[in-house]
Tab-separated table of C-alpha atoms in Angstrom:
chain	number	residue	atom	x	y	z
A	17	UNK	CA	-0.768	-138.026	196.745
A	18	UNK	CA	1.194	-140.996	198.124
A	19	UNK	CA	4.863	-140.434	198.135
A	20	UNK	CA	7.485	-142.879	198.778
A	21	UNK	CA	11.269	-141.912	198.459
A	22	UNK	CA	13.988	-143.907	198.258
A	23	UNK	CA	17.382	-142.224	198.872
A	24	UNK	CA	19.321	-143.247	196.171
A	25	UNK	CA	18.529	-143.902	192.490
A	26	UNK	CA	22.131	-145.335	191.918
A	27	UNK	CA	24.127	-147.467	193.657
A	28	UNK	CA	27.782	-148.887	193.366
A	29	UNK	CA	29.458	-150.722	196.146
A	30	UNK	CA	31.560	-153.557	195.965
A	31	UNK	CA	31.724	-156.944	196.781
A	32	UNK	CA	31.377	-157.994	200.621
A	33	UNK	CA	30.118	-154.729	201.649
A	34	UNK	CA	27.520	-153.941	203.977
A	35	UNK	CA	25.114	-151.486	201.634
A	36	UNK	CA	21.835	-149.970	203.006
A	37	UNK	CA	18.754	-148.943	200.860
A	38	UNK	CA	16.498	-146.264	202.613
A	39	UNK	CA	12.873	-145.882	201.988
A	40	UNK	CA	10.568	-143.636	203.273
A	41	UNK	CA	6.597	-142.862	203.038
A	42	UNK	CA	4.387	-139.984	203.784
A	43	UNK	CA	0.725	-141.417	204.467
A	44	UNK	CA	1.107	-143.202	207.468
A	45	UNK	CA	1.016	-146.724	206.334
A	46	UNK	CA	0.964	-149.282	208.689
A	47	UNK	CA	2.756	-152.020	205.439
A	48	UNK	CA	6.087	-151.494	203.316
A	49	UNK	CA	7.701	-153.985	201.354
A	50	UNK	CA	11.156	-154.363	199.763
A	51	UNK	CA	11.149	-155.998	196.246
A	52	UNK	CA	14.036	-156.837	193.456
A	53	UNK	CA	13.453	-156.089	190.121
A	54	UNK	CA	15.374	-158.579	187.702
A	55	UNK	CA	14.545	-158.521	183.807
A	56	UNK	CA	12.311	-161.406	182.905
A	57	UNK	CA	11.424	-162.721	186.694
A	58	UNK	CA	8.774	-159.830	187.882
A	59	UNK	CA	8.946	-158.343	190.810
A	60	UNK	CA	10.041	-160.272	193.578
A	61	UNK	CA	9.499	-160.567	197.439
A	62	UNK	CA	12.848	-160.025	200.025
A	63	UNK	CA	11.065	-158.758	203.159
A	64	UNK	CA	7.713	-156.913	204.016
A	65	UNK	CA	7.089	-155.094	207.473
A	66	UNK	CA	3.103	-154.964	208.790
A	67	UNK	CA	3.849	-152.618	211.856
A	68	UNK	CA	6.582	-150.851	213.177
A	69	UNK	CA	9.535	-153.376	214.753
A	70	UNK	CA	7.578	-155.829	213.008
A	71	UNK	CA	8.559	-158.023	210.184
A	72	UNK	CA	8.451	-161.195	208.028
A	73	UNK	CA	10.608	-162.764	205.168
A	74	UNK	CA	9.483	-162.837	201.656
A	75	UNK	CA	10.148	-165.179	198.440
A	76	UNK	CA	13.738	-163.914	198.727
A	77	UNK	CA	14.659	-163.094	202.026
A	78	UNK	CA	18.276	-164.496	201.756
A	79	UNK	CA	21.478	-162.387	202.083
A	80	UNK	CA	19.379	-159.370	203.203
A	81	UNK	CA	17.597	-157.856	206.521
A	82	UNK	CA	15.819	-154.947	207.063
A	83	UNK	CA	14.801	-152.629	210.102
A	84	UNK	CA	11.468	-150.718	211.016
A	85	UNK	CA	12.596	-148.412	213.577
A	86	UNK	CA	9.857	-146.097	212.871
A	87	UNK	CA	6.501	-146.033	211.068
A	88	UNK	CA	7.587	-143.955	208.151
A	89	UNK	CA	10.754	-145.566	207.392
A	90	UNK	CA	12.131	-149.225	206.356
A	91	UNK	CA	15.574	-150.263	205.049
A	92	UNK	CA	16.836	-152.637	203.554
A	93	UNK	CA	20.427	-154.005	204.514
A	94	UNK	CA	22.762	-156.312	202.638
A	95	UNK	CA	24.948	-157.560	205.009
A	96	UNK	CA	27.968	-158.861	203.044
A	97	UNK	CA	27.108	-157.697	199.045
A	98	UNK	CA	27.571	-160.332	196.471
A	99	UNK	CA	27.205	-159.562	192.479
A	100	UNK	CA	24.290	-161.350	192.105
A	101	UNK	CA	22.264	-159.074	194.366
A	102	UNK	CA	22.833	-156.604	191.223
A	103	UNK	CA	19.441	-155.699	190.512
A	104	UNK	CA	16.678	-152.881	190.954
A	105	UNK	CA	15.240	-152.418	194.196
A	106	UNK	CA	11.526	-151.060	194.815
A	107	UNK	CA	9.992	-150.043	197.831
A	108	UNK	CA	6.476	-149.732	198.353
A	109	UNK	CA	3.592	-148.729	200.894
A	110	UNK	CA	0.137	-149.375	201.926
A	111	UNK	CA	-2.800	-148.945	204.144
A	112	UNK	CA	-4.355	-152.158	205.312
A	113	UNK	CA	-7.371	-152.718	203.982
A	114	UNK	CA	-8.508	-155.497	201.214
A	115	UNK	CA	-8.204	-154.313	197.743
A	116	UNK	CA	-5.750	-151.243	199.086
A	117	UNK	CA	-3.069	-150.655	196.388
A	118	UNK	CA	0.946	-150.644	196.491
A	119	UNK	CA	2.565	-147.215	196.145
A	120	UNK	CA	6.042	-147.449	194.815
A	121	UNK	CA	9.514	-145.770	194.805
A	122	UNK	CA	11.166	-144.943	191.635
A	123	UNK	CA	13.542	-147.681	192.659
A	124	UNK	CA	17.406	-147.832	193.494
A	125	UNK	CA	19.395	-149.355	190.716
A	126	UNK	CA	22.268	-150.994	192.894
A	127	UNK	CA	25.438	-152.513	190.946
A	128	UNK	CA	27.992	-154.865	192.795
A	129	UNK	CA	31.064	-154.598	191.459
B	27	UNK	CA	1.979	-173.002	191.895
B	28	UNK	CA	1.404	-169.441	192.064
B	29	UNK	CA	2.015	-168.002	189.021
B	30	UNK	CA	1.072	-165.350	186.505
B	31	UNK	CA	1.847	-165.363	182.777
B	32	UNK	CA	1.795	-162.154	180.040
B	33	UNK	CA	2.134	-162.252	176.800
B	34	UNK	CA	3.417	-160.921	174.935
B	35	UNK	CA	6.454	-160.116	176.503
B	36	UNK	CA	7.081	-156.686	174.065
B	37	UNK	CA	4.987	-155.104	171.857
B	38	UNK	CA	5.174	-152.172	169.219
B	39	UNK	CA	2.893	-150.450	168.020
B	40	UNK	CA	2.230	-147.045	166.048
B	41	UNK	CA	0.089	-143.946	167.239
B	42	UNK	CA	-3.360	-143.918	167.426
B	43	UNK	CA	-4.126	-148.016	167.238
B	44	UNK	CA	-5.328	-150.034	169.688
B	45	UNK	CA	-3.880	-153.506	171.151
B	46	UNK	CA	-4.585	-155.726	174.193
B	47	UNK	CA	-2.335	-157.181	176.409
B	48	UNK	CA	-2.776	-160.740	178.172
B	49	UNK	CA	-2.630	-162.222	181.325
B	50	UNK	CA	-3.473	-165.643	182.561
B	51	UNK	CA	-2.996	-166.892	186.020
B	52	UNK	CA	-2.942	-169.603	188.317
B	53	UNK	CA	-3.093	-167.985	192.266
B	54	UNK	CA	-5.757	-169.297	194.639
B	55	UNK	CA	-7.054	-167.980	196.640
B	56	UNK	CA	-8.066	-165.429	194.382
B	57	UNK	CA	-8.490	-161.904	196.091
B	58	UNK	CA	-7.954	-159.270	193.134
B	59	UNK	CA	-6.170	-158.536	190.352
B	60	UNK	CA	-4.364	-155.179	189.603
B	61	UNK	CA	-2.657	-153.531	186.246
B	62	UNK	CA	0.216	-151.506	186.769
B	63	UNK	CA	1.928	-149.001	184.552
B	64	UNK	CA	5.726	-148.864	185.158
B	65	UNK	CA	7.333	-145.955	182.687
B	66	UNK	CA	11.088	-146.440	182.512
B	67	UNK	CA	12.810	-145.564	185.425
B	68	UNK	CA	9.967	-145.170	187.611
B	69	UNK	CA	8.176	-147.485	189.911
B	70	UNK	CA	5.131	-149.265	189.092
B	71	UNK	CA	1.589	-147.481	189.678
B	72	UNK	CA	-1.894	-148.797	189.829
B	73	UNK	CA	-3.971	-148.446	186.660
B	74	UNK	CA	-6.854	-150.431	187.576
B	75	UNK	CA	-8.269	-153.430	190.077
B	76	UNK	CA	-10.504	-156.185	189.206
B	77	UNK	CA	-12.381	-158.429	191.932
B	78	UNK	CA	-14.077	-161.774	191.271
B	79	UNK	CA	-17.028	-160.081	190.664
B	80	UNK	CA	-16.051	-157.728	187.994
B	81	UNK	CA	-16.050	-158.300	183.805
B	82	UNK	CA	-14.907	-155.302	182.610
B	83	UNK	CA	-13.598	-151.682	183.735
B	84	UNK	CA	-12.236	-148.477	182.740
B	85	UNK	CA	-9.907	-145.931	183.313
B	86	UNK	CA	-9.795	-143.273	180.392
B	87	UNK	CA	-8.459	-145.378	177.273
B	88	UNK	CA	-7.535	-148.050	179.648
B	89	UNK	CA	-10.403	-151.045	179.746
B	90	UNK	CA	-9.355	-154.080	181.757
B	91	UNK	CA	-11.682	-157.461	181.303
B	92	UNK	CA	-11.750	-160.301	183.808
B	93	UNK	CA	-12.816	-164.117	183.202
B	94	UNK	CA	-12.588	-165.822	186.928
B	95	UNK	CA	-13.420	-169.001	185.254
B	96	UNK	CA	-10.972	-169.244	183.050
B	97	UNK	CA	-8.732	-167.462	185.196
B	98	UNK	CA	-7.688	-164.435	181.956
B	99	UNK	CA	-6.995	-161.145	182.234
B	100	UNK	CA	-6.788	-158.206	179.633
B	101	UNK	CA	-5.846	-154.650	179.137
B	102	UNK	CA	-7.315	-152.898	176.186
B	103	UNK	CA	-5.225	-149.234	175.327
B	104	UNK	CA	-8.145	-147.481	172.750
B	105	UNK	CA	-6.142	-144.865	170.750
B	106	UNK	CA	-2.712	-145.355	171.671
B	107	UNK	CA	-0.589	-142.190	172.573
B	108	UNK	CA	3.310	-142.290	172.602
B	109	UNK	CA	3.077	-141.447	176.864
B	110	UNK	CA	1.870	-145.054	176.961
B	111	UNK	CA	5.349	-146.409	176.168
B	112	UNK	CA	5.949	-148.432	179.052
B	113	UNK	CA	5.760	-152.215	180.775
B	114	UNK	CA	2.012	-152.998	181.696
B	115	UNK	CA	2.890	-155.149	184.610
B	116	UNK	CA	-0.573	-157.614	186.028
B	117	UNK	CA	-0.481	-158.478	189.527
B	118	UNK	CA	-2.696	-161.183	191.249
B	119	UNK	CA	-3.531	-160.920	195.300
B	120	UNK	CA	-4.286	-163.851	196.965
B	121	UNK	CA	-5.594	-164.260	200.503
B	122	UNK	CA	-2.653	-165.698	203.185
B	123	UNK	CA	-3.275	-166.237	207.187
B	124	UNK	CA	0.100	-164.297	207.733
B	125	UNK	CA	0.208	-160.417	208.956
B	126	UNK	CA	-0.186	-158.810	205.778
B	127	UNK	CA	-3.981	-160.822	205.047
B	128	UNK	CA	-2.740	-161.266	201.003
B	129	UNK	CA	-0.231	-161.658	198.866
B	130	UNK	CA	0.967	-160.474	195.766
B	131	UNK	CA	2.076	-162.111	192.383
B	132	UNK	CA	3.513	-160.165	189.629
B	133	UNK	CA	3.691	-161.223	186.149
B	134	UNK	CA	7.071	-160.332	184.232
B	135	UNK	CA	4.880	-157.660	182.395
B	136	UNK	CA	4.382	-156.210	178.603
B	137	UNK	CA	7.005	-153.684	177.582
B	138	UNK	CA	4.685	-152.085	175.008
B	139	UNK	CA	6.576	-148.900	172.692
B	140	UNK	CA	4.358	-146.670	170.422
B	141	UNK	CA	5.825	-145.274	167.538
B	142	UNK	CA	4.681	-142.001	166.180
């Protein structure tokens, strides 16, 4: 089975931090994608990576980043942490091909104080 | 615009009935459409996909009807168990010219609770 991990399943930092969201997947995929989870709006696009070093913004992409050093592993970086980026955060993987599914994270739960 | 609509938004039922769950969409190019189950606390995962091609199809008491024309979705739970508590989330792909060859768009989902 697909696994992707994200390091933490709670999060409190406070305002004007820089906060970083770790996700990592077993199966070799070549995609990942960050996503924010806010009740009523769906699942929402910040950033997606297709190959390693390689990325592209979202529906979302502002007040974050993210890095693809390696093939197993993308992050996700707030650079200065505002309240309103208090939300759940998903991760997810998958293989290219058409039709190829997302595999998720349980997702961080990050709070901004 | 891109969008995909579910109703309805929560749902309760009691153990051992049936319901369906909607979703109507308006993404073109269509590629596929997926149903996710997300339990609470967990990430999403894939119940079912449905190409252009496809009416109807099943996964245990899961059945999941497509009408490309009218551009509807549904997901039928037969015999309801309390372990489907959850949000049924529908996602619609649609084919970009960018690096990842489609994109997604998720509806806000179904938070559906059986009772015993």
């Amino acid at each position: 089975d697909v696994k992707v991990t994200q390091s933490s399943r709670y999060l409190v930092k406070r305002t004007g931090e820089k906060v970083f969201l770790e996700c990592v997947q077993d199966m070799d995929h070549e995609n990942m994608f960050w996503y924010r989870q806010d009740p009523g709006l769906g699942l929402r696009l910040i950033y997606f990576s297709y190959d390693v070093k390689m990325k592209e913004k979202g529906d979302i992409p502002e007040g974050y980043s993210v890095s693809r050093e390696k093939k197993e592993r993308f992050s996700l970086i707030l650079e200065s942490a505002s309240t309103n980026q208090t939300s759940m955060y998903l991760c997810a993987s998958r293989t290219q091909g058409l039709g190829q599914p997302q595999h998720f994270g349980d997702g961080t739960r990050l709070s901004i104080l | 615009k891109n969008q995909v609509e579910q109703s309805p938004q929560s749902l309760i039922i009691l153990e051992g009935k049936n319901c369906t769950l909607q979703c109507n969409y308006t993404v073109s190019p269509f590629s596929n459409l997926r149903w996710y189950k997300q339990d609470t606390g967990r990430g999403p995962v894939s119940l079912t996909i449905m190409t252009f091609s496809e009416n109807t199809k099943s996964n245990g008491r899961y059945t999941a009807t497509l009408d490309a024309d009218t551009k509807q979705s549904s997901l039928h739970i037969t015999a309801s168990q309390l372990s489907d508590s959850a949000s049924y989330i529908c996602v619609v792909s649609r084919r970009v010219n960018n690096n990842a060859g489609n994109m997604l768009t998720f509806g806000g989902g179904t938070r559906l609770m059986v009772k015993p």
